[in-house]
């Protein structure tokens, strides 16, 4: 690792999820990796804060977390909506001419240029959203995940509005050009929203090296088992070895 520092793995959860989804990850990522869940406004301990629903609101909330000094290399991982948040933060740092993550990892999310099966959330009824989020796409309505979707619909609506705003912003040409950040794309065969064939399209969003890895599960595979945190732990350790050690000044 660079200077013996652990690689910090900053994690962004999927829509409607709190950071508890990452509670068990530290036991699976392995040594040399520090799991750092990123809590968005409106979640768990920040439940009373308004959830960001625009690109600008997200940038104002998230960018200060990554513009200070970092004690060693760091990686961003985002799942679902979290993938778009991680990408948006990385791109904003790139646009500002600031150092970004040493690796960007995205999971369970189609790339921004992919047409979405979801309606315009700003004008869709609750039933339309449930139909598209449930049986029509990734989750059977009678499953535990389908029941969770209905209970979380007000939160999901806000998150989908944010996702739509980030998707639209991503399609605007970036003055600073494409990212050069290395990219790890994680997909699952049983997720119709972002199977490997679609998820691979993320490669066009960076000029840096990119990799596609497949794990078992459906859309919410961040909750399941240890394979994803183990995969990210290995990626972090490789990243740590590749980052040049800092040189003392003076």
XYZ file of N, CA and C in Angstrom:
750
model
N 0.818 -1.187 0.000
C 0.000 0.000 0.000
C 0.868 1.259 0.000
N 0.337 2.334 -0.538
C 1.063 3.594 -0.561
C 1.281 4.093 0.857
N 2.593 4.242 1.284
C 2.958 4.717 2.609
C 2.357 3.877 3.724
N 1.981 2.632 3.448
C 1.395 1.790 4.464
C -0.022 2.166 4.840
N -0.623 3.130 4.146
C -1.979 3.560 4.453
C -2.991 2.586 3.861
N -4.098 2.321 4.575
C -5.149 1.499 3.960
C -5.817 2.247 2.823
N -6.350 1.503 1.887
C -7.153 2.094 0.813
C -8.550 2.323 1.368
N -9.031 3.542 1.267
C -10.369 3.874 1.757
C -11.390 3.579 0.654
N -12.357 2.737 0.968
C -13.407 2.351 0.021
C -14.687 3.081 0.405
N -14.944 4.197 -0.263
C -16.153 4.985 -0.003
C -17.318 4.359 -0.770
N -18.400 4.042 -0.067
C -19.511 3.278 -0.648
C -20.807 4.088 -0.658
N -21.473 4.089 -1.796
C -22.766 4.758 -1.960
C -23.830 3.689 -2.219
N -24.886 3.697 -1.406
C -25.922 2.663 -1.504
C -26.890 2.945 -2.642
N -27.688 1.916 -2.959
C -28.700 2.054 -4.005
C -29.881 2.881 -3.510
N -30.799 3.171 -4.398
C -31.945 4.025 -4.100
C -32.727 3.502 -2.904
N -33.067 4.414 -1.989
C -33.875 4.070 -0.835
C -33.143 3.346 0.266
N -31.869 3.123 0.111
C -31.121 2.299 1.068
C -30.280 3.167 1.986
N -30.157 2.745 3.240
C -29.226 3.376 4.159
C -27.889 2.670 4.107
N -26.929 3.196 4.838
C -25.585 2.647 4.759
C -25.450 1.305 5.478
N -26.510 0.858 6.177
C -26.409 -0.440 6.859
C -26.146 -1.582 5.888
N -26.429 -1.376 4.604
C -26.171 -2.417 3.618
C -24.683 -2.778 3.582
N -23.824 -1.866 4.037
C -22.379 -2.105 4.036
C -21.845 -2.543 5.404
N -22.746 -2.800 6.366
C -22.308 -3.107 7.728
C -21.359 -4.306 7.804
N -21.629 -5.334 6.991
C -20.836 -6.574 7.082
C -19.612 -6.560 6.173
N -19.409 -5.497 5.415
C -18.369 -5.524 4.386
C -16.956 -5.578 4.961
N -16.723 -4.922 6.086
C -15.352 -4.862 6.625
C -14.798 -6.249 6.901
N -15.683 -7.214 7.206
C -15.233 -8.579 7.484
C -14.866 -9.329 6.208
N -15.237 -8.794 5.046
C -15.038 -9.507 3.785
C -14.046 -8.838 2.846
N -13.827 -7.525 2.999
C -12.921 -6.845 2.066
C -11.465 -7.244 2.283
N -11.115 -7.663 3.493
C -9.744 -8.074 3.761
C -8.882 -6.939 4.264
N -7.658 -7.288 4.633
C -6.765 -6.298 5.237
C -6.326 -5.251 4.234
N -5.980 -4.096 4.776
C -5.512 -3.001 3.936
C -6.615 -2.193 3.307
N -7.889 -2.457 3.677
C -9.030 -1.743 3.097
C -9.906 -1.218 4.228
N -10.233 0.050 4.179
C -11.130 0.664 5.159
C -12.444 1.012 4.465
N -13.522 0.380 4.885
C -14.840 0.627 4.294
C -15.427 1.894 4.902
N -15.805 2.855 4.048
C -16.330 4.148 4.502
C -17.690 4.387 3.832
N -18.789 3.958 4.452
C -20.108 4.232 3.876
C -20.376 5.740 3.853
N -20.964 6.219 2.771
C -21.277 7.649 2.634
C -22.779 7.827 2.831
N -23.147 8.549 3.862
C -24.554 8.726 4.219
C -25.117 9.961 3.532
N -26.129 9.764 2.716
C -26.777 10.883 2.040
C -27.811 11.528 2.954
N -28.148 12.798 2.726
C -29.241 13.418 3.483
C -30.538 12.624 3.290
N -31.356 12.570 4.339
C -32.620 11.864 4.262
C -32.529 10.398 4.613
N -31.335 9.899 4.985
C -31.144 8.492 5.322
C -30.775 8.356 6.792
N -31.350 7.384 7.451
C -31.049 6.962 8.832
C -30.746 8.164 9.727
N -29.481 8.333 10.141
C -29.139 9.397 11.084
C -29.397 10.788 10.510
N -29.534 10.902 9.195
C -29.796 12.197 8.564
C -31.204 12.224 7.956
N -32.102 11.466 8.563
C -33.440 11.281 7.987
C -34.218 12.585 7.865
N -33.994 13.537 8.765
C -34.761 14.784 8.724
C -34.239 15.766 7.682
N -33.062 15.529 7.149
C -32.505 16.417 6.127
C -33.173 16.136 4.785
N -33.402 17.162 3.973
C -34.029 16.939 2.663
C -33.128 16.139 1.729
N -33.717 15.205 1.018
C -32.950 14.411 0.067
C -32.638 15.258 -1.166
N -31.413 15.220 -1.668
C -31.112 15.983 -2.894
C -31.826 15.361 -4.085
N -32.406 16.191 -4.924
C -33.100 15.688 -6.114
C -32.583 16.335 -7.394
N -31.543 17.168 -7.286
C -30.964 17.804 -8.470
C -29.455 17.553 -8.500
N -28.891 17.692 -9.682
C -27.447 17.532 -9.858
C -26.689 18.528 -8.997
N -27.108 19.787 -9.008
C -26.408 20.819 -8.251
C -26.461 20.555 -6.754
N -27.629 20.131 -6.262
C -27.760 19.855 -4.826
C -26.842 18.711 -4.408
N -26.730 17.709 -5.255
C -25.850 16.584 -4.926
C -24.394 17.018 -4.887
N -23.976 17.787 -5.891
C -22.583 18.246 -5.949
C -22.248 19.086 -4.721
N -23.147 19.982 -4.344
C -22.902 20.830 -3.177
C -22.785 19.999 -1.904
N -23.507 18.911 -1.833
C -23.480 18.048 -0.653
C -22.246 17.157 -0.625
N -21.870 16.590 -1.773
C -20.858 15.540 -1.815
C -19.442 16.036 -2.063
N -19.278 17.053 -2.888
C -17.930 17.434 -3.310
C -17.015 17.821 -2.144
N -17.512 18.544 -1.132
C -16.608 18.887 -0.022
C -16.014 17.677 0.687
N -16.668 16.509 0.595
C -16.148 15.316 1.251
C -14.874 14.801 0.588
N -14.636 15.219 -0.670
C -13.530 14.643 -1.440
C -12.547 15.682 -1.963
N -12.616 16.900 -1.437
C -11.708 17.945 -1.928
C -10.593 18.260 -0.934
N -10.623 17.648 0.244
C -9.550 17.862 1.208
C -8.436 16.866 1.012
N -7.413 16.918 1.874
C -6.306 15.957 1.771
C -6.776 14.545 2.093
N -6.261 13.565 1.366
C -6.620 12.169 1.584
C -5.394 11.391 2.051
N -5.516 10.668 3.163
C -4.363 9.907 3.680
C -4.162 8.601 2.922
N -3.715 8.713 1.686
C -3.513 7.507 0.891
C -4.560 7.368 -0.198
N -4.467 6.302 -0.969
C -5.381 6.097 -2.098
C -6.807 5.834 -1.625
N -7.763 6.155 -2.494
C -9.153 5.850 -2.176
C -9.904 5.425 -3.432
N -10.977 4.671 -3.197
C -11.817 4.104 -4.251
C -13.255 4.496 -3.967
N -14.026 4.776 -5.013
C -15.461 4.991 -4.870
C -16.201 3.797 -5.448
N -17.160 3.259 -4.670
C -18.066 2.239 -5.202
C -19.494 2.717 -5.011
N -20.286 2.636 -6.069
C -21.703 2.971 -5.989
C -22.548 1.862 -6.569
N -23.688 1.592 -5.907
C -24.592 0.524 -6.323
C -25.919 1.130 -6.760
N -26.366 0.827 -7.979
C -27.612 1.405 -8.474
C -27.491 2.911 -8.586
N -28.406 3.635 -7.926
C -28.299 5.092 -7.883
C -26.931 5.509 -7.363
N -26.406 4.769 -6.393
C -25.087 5.083 -5.861
C -24.002 5.089 -6.923
N -24.161 4.263 -7.970
C -23.189 4.253 -9.065
C -23.188 5.591 -9.793
N -24.388 6.138 -10.028
C -24.463 7.443 -10.688
C -23.919 8.538 -9.784
N -24.123 8.406 -8.470
C -23.572 9.390 -7.541
C -22.043 9.329 -7.555
N -21.484 8.118 -7.478
C -20.027 7.968 -7.506
C -19.450 8.506 -8.810
N -20.103 8.209 -9.926
C -19.656 8.718 -11.221
C -19.732 10.238 -11.260
N -20.838 10.803 -10.761
C -21.030 12.257 -10.779
C -19.972 12.961 -9.946
N -19.661 12.413 -8.776
C -18.620 12.996 -7.923
C -17.258 12.931 -8.628
N -16.950 11.778 -9.217
C -15.674 11.619 -9.920
C -15.566 12.606 -11.074
N -16.639 12.757 -11.816
C -16.630 13.682 -12.949
C -16.505 15.135 -12.484
N -17.174 15.479 -11.372
C -17.088 16.851 -10.855
C -15.667 17.182 -10.410
N -14.995 16.231 -9.780
C -13.596 16.439 -9.397
C -12.728 16.624 -10.644
N -12.989 15.809 -11.663
C -12.260 15.910 -12.930
C -12.476 17.278 -13.567
N -13.728 17.751 -13.572
C -14.046 19.045 -14.176
C -13.376 20.184 -13.417
N -13.226 20.017 -12.094
C -12.611 21.065 -11.282
C -11.093 20.999 -11.292
N -10.523 20.020 -11.990
C -9.073 19.871 -12.022
C -8.501 19.369 -10.714
N -9.319 18.650 -9.929
C -8.896 18.149 -8.622
C -8.620 16.650 -8.691
N -7.756 16.138 -7.818
C -7.507 14.691 -7.814
C -8.786 13.929 -7.500
N -9.014 12.878 -8.236
C -10.186 12.046 -8.019
C -9.813 10.708 -7.418
N -10.749 9.792 -7.377
C -10.441 8.464 -6.834
C -9.424 7.742 -7.700
N -8.705 6.827 -7.092
C -7.743 6.020 -7.836
C -8.421 4.913 -8.614
N -9.676 4.632 -8.252
C -10.505 3.669 -8.980
C -11.951 4.038 -8.746
N -12.746 4.022 -9.812
C -14.199 4.184 -9.725
C -14.826 2.825 -10.006
N -15.660 2.352 -9.082
C -16.351 1.074 -9.272
C -17.854 1.316 -9.253
N -18.555 0.753 -10.233
C -20.005 0.931 -10.337
C -20.660 -0.437 -10.444
N -21.822 -0.591 -9.808
C -22.516 -1.870 -9.849
C -24.015 -1.692 -10.003
N -24.654 -2.646 -10.688
C -26.119 -2.709 -10.809
C -26.723 -1.451 -11.396
N -26.041 -0.861 -12.364
C -26.522 0.398 -12.935
C -26.193 0.460 -14.418
N -27.193 0.721 -15.269
C -26.880 0.917 -16.684
C -26.126 2.220 -16.883
N -25.284 2.330 -17.890
C -24.542 3.575 -18.130
C -25.481 4.688 -18.573
N -25.048 5.946 -18.428
C -25.941 7.075 -18.691
C -26.511 7.131 -20.102
N -25.814 6.591 -21.087
C -26.314 6.693 -22.458
C -27.384 5.654 -22.777
N -27.661 4.730 -21.847
C -28.623 3.655 -22.100
C -30.045 4.144 -21.866
N -30.963 3.931 -22.808
C -32.364 4.321 -22.578
C -32.928 3.608 -21.355
N -33.657 4.338 -20.522
C -34.226 3.753 -19.322
C -35.658 3.278 -19.564
N -36.062 2.141 -18.966
C -37.450 1.692 -19.096
C -38.390 2.450 -18.171
N -37.842 3.261 -17.273
C -38.678 3.973 -16.314
C -39.310 5.206 -16.952
N -40.532 5.553 -16.519
C -41.155 6.782 -17.022
C -40.495 8.005 -16.409
N -40.838 9.178 -16.927
C -40.369 10.428 -16.324
C -40.969 10.507 -14.925
N -40.114 10.371 -13.917
C -40.613 10.277 -12.545
C -41.341 11.535 -12.113
N -41.029 12.660 -12.738
C -41.638 13.916 -12.320
C -43.114 13.993 -12.669
N -43.562 13.115 -13.596
C -44.981 13.118 -13.944
C -45.655 11.769 -13.770
N -44.940 10.781 -13.257
C -45.485 9.421 -13.153
C -46.295 9.247 -11.871
N -47.356 8.452 -11.951
C -48.138 8.114 -10.761
C -47.414 7.048 -9.949
N -47.865 6.842 -8.709
C -47.264 5.802 -7.872
C -47.386 4.436 -8.526
N -48.545 4.149 -9.100
C -48.756 2.828 -9.701
C -47.851 2.613 -10.910
N -47.643 3.671 -11.689
C -46.718 3.546 -12.818
C -45.313 3.202 -12.338
N -44.861 3.899 -11.288
C -43.525 3.638 -10.769
C -43.411 2.226 -10.217
N -44.425 1.790 -9.464
C -44.386 0.438 -8.906
C -44.376 -0.609 -10.007
N -45.164 -0.374 -11.051
C -45.207 -1.343 -12.146
C -43.857 -1.460 -12.829
N -43.190 -0.341 -13.022
C -41.894 -0.372 -13.701
C -40.782 -0.858 -12.790
N -40.842 -0.483 -11.515
C -39.813 -0.910 -10.576
C -39.964 -2.371 -10.187
N -41.209 -2.867 -10.250
C -41.468 -4.224 -9.789
C -41.461 -5.246 -10.895
N -42.635 -5.772 -11.213
C -42.719 -6.911 -12.137
C -42.194 -6.583 -13.521
N -42.300 -5.324 -13.920
C -41.879 -4.990 -15.274
C -40.376 -4.938 -15.457
N -39.635 -4.911 -14.340
C -38.184 -4.799 -14.499
C -37.445 -5.810 -13.640
N -36.988 -5.390 -12.473
C -36.035 -6.232 -11.749
C -36.609 -7.050 -10.610
N -37.780 -6.685 -10.058
C -38.204 -7.259 -8.794
C -39.643 -7.766 -8.860
N -39.901 -9.036 -8.577
C -41.280 -9.538 -8.495
C -42.046 -8.827 -7.387
N -43.295 -8.382 -7.621
C -44.007 -7.562 -6.640
C -44.311 -8.274 -5.333
N -44.467 -9.602 -5.346
C -44.804 -10.327 -4.115
C -43.569 -10.749 -3.319
N -42.390 -10.494 -3.858
C -41.164 -10.863 -3.155
C -40.887 -9.875 -2.030
N -39.926 -10.208 -1.174
C -39.523 -9.278 -0.122
C -39.082 -7.951 -0.722
N -38.388 -8.022 -1.859
C -37.917 -6.798 -2.499
C -39.086 -5.971 -3.031
N -40.114 -6.661 -3.570
C -41.290 -5.955 -4.079
C -42.059 -5.256 -2.965
N -42.213 -5.912 -1.823
C -42.877 -5.306 -0.664
C -42.080 -4.106 -0.166
N -40.762 -4.269 -0.152
C -39.893 -3.156 0.247
C -40.080 -1.959 -0.684
N -40.203 -2.204 -1.992
C -40.380 -1.114 -2.942
C -41.629 -0.290 -2.631
N -42.750 -0.958 -2.337
C -43.991 -0.231 -2.055
C -43.855 0.601 -0.779
N -43.254 0.019 0.258
C -43.106 0.743 1.522
C -42.194 1.964 1.375
N -41.218 1.842 0.492
C -40.216 2.902 0.347
C -40.516 3.856 -0.801
N -41.709 3.789 -1.370
C -41.989 4.538 -2.600
C -41.738 6.046 -2.478
N -42.148 6.730 -1.385
C -41.868 8.173 -1.328
C -40.370 8.481 -1.407
N -39.571 7.682 -0.722
C -38.119 7.875 -0.772
C -37.592 7.533 -2.162
N -38.104 6.434 -2.730
C -37.656 6.025 -4.051
C -37.997 7.069 -5.106
N -39.154 7.700 -4.968
C -39.524 8.742 -5.930
C -38.492 9.870 -5.928
N -38.096 10.323 -4.740
C -37.075 11.378 -4.648
C -35.761 10.900 -5.246
N -35.391 9.644 -4.955
C -34.129 9.120 -5.471
C -34.169 8.956 -6.986
N -35.316 8.554 -7.516
C -35.440 8.408 -8.968
C -35.379 9.768 -9.659
N -35.916 10.789 -8.987
C -35.801 12.134 -9.545
C -34.336 12.559 -9.599
N -33.586 12.223 -8.538
C -32.153 12.518 -8.546
C -31.445 11.726 -9.645
N -31.767 10.440 -9.765
C -31.133 9.611 -10.792
C -31.376 10.186 -12.180
N -32.601 10.637 -12.426
C -32.935 11.220 -13.729
C -32.122 12.486 -13.962
N -31.982 13.315 -12.922
C -31.204 14.552 -13.056
C -29.731 14.252 -13.322
N -29.183 13.242 -12.646
C -27.772 12.899 -12.853
C -27.550 12.312 -14.234
N -28.505 11.520 -14.692
C -28.417 10.936 -16.027
C -28.413 12.032 -17.091
N -29.299 12.998 -16.930
C -29.371 14.102 -17.889
C -28.088 14.920 -17.873
N -27.550 15.185 -16.675
C -26.316 15.966 -16.569
C -25.131 15.221 -17.179
N -25.118 13.900 -17.036
C -24.006 13.107 -17.567
C -23.929 13.188 -19.082
N -25.081 13.363 -19.727
C -25.106 13.397 -21.200
C -24.645 14.722 -21.775
N -24.496 15.733 -20.927
C -23.980 17.021 -21.397
C -22.467 16.904 -21.582
N -21.936 17.233 -22.757
C -20.490 17.086 -22.975
C -19.679 17.820 -21.917
N -18.657 17.150 -21.399
C -17.829 17.716 -20.337
C -16.716 18.560 -20.944
N -16.584 19.836 -20.546
C -15.502 20.677 -21.077
C -14.113 20.091 -20.854
N -13.934 19.363 -19.751
C -12.611 18.804 -19.444
C -12.361 17.481 -20.157
N -13.329 17.022 -20.943
C -13.159 15.766 -21.662
C -13.513 14.563 -20.810
N -13.338 13.398 -21.390
C -13.712 12.161 -20.718
C -12.841 11.901 -19.497
N -13.377 11.119 -18.562
C -12.593 10.705 -17.408
C -11.387 9.875 -17.858
N -10.341 9.934 -17.061
C -9.197 9.046 -17.264
C -9.092 8.038 -16.115
N -10.038 8.065 -15.209
C -10.039 7.225 -14.012
C -10.224 5.749 -14.368
N -9.422 4.848 -13.823
C -9.686 3.421 -14.009
C -11.081 3.069 -13.501
N -11.726 2.137 -14.191
C -13.134 1.835 -13.929
C -13.349 0.336 -13.787
N -14.020 -0.047 -12.706
C -14.444 -1.432 -12.499
C -15.961 -1.468 -12.555
N -16.513 -2.272 -13.458
C -17.957 -2.415 -13.618
C -18.360 -3.780 -13.082
N -19.353 -3.802 -12.179
C -19.829 -5.050 -11.596
C -21.289 -5.247 -12.001
N -21.601 -6.439 -12.501
C -22.958 -6.729 -12.971
C -23.370 -8.118 -12.514
N -24.675 -8.385 -12.571
C -25.185 -9.732 -12.284
C -26.077 -10.176 -13.440
N -26.012 -11.457 -13.772
C -26.772 -11.997 -14.896
C -28.271 -11.878 -14.682
N -28.730 -11.922 -13.427
C -30.157 -11.942 -13.131
C -30.737 -10.565 -12.866
N -30.040 -9.530 -13.249
C -30.543 -8.164 -13.093
C -30.887 -7.618 -14.475
N -32.183 -7.613 -14.864
C -32.538 -7.160 -16.208
C -32.306 -5.672 -16.428
N -32.171 -4.894 -15.364
C -31.893 -3.465 -15.545
C -30.478 -3.219 -16.052
N -29.538 -4.036 -15.607
C -28.139 -3.819 -15.991
C -27.389 -5.138 -16.051
N -27.781 -6.046 -16.957
C -27.012 -7.282 -17.125
C -25.646 -6.959 -17.712
N -24.726 -7.921 -17.733
C -23.372 -7.631 -18.212
C -23.330 -6.979 -19.593
N -24.192 -7.404 -20.509
C -24.147 -6.850 -21.864
C -24.440 -5.357 -21.877
N -25.288 -4.897 -20.964
C -25.594 -3.465 -20.864
C -24.558 -2.755 -19.998
N -24.220 -3.359 -18.863
C -23.272 -2.731 -17.935
C -21.923 -2.468 -18.592
N -21.546 -3.314 -19.544
C -20.253 -3.140 -20.219
C -20.154 -1.791 -20.921
N -21.314 -1.183 -21.225
C -21.313 0.127 -21.879
C -20.683 1.230 -21.050
N -20.494 0.981 -19.747
C -19.798 1.973 -18.920
C -18.387 2.237 -19.421
N -17.774 1.286 -20.136
C -16.387 1.445 -20.581
C -16.184 2.711 -21.418
N -17.225 3.152 -22.107
C -17.087 4.324 -22.972
C -17.001 5.626 -22.178
N -17.228 5.563 -20.856
C -17.252 6.769 -20.040
C -15.911 7.080 -19.397
N -14.882 6.351 -19.734
C -13.530 6.678 -19.296
C -12.551 6.288 -20.386
N -11.448 7.005 -20.450
C -10.372 6.608 -21.355
C -9.327 5.785 -20.615
N -9.519 5.630 -19.315
C -8.606 4.813 -18.525
C -8.917 3.338 -18.692
N -8.137 2.472 -18.065
C -8.400 1.036 -18.144
C -9.736 0.704 -17.478
N -10.401 -0.337 -17.979
C -11.689 -0.724 -17.405
C -11.825 -2.241 -17.409
N -12.618 -2.725 -16.455
C -12.833 -4.162 -16.302
C -14.299 -4.405 -15.997
N -14.803 -5.527 -16.461
C -16.172 -5.962 -16.147
C -16.086 -7.265 -15.371
N -16.774 -7.327 -14.228
C -16.836 -8.545 -13.423
C -18.303 -8.875 -13.144
N -18.605 -10.157 -13.137
C -19.972 -10.617 -12.914
C -20.063 -11.355 -11.583
N -21.118 -11.048 -10.818
C -21.358 -11.706 -9.537
C -22.777 -12.280 -9.549
N -23.081 -13.238 -8.672
C -24.441 -13.776 -8.604
C -25.400 -12.787 -7.952
N -26.708 -12.998 -8.201
C -27.720 -12.176 -7.550
C -28.546 -11.387 -8.537
N -29.533 -10.678 -7.983
C -30.387 -9.804 -8.781
C -29.915 -8.361 -8.590
N -30.841 -7.413 -8.636
C -30.450 -6.007 -8.597
C -29.759 -5.627 -7.285
N -30.205 -6.197 -6.166
C -29.692 -5.789 -4.865
C -28.551 -6.685 -4.390
N -27.651 -7.055 -5.278
C -26.612 -8.005 -4.890
C -25.595 -7.414 -3.909
N -25.651 -6.102 -3.655
C -24.769 -5.528 -2.618
C -25.126 -6.056 -1.239
N -26.376 -6.485 -1.063
C -26.814 -7.018 0.231
C -26.416 -8.473 0.428
N -26.126 -9.159 -0.663
C -26.050 -10.621 -0.629
C -24.620 -11.127 -0.516
N -24.374 -11.945 0.475
C -23.116 -12.690 0.537
C -21.887 -11.826 0.651
N -20.749 -12.457 0.346
C -19.454 -11.806 0.525
C -18.704 -11.589 -0.785
N -19.269 -12.053 -1.890
C -18.497 -12.012 -3.135
C -18.192 -10.592 -3.584
N -19.172 -9.678 -3.498
C -18.931 -8.302 -3.940
C -17.889 -7.603 -3.073
N -18.025 -7.595 -1.726
C -16.960 -6.939 -0.945
C -15.596 -7.587 -1.105
N -15.562 -8.907 -1.312
C -14.264 -9.551 -1.555
C -13.664 -9.062 -2.869
N -14.498 -8.968 -3.903
C -14.040 -8.471 -5.193
C -13.494 -7.051 -5.062
N -14.234 -6.187 -4.369
C -13.802 -4.804 -4.213
C -12.563 -4.702 -3.327
N -12.463 -5.582 -2.323
C -11.262 -5.598 -1.490
C -10.023 -5.912 -2.311
N -10.146 -6.919 -3.188
C -9.007 -7.251 -4.054
C -8.661 -6.084 -4.971
N -9.693 -5.432 -5.521
C -9.457 -4.292 -6.410
C -8.770 -3.152 -5.663
N -9.179 -2.929 -4.425
C -8.555 -1.875 -3.619
C -7.081 -2.171 -3.366
N -6.766 -3.415 -3.046
C -5.366 -3.761 -2.770
C -4.502 -3.600 -4.018
N -5.023 -3.992 -5.171
C -4.286 -3.773 -6.418
C -4.085 -2.283 -6.644
N -5.149 -1.512 -6.432
C -5.064 -0.060 -6.590
C -4.006 0.518 -5.665
N -3.996 0.067 -4.401
C -3.017 0.574 -3.438
C -1.594 0.315 -3.858
N -1.366 -0.835 -4.487
C -0.003 -1.171 -4.929
C 0.412 -0.332 -6.131
N -0.552 0.097 -6.919
C -0.233 0.834 -8.145
C -0.047 2.326 -7.921
N -0.605 2.850 -6.801
C -0.487 4.283 -6.535
C 0.925 4.591 -6.053
N 1.642 5.535 -6.692
C 3.010 5.858 -6.252
C 2.993 6.407 -4.832
N 4.001 6.063 -4.026
C 4.065 6.628 -2.669
C 4.306 8.127 -2.720
N 3.725 8.837 -1.740
C 3.935 10.269 -1.695
C 5.371 10.593 -1.311
N 5.858 11.701 -1.824
C 7.255 12.107 -1.554
C 7.245 13.238 -0.538
N 7.941 13.090 0.586
C 7.961 14.172 1.581
C 8.514 15.468 0.986
N 7.949 16.572 1.414
C 8.392 17.873 0.925
C 9.479 18.390 1.848
N 10.566 18.947 1.255
C 11.615 19.559 2.067
C 12.772 18.603 2.328
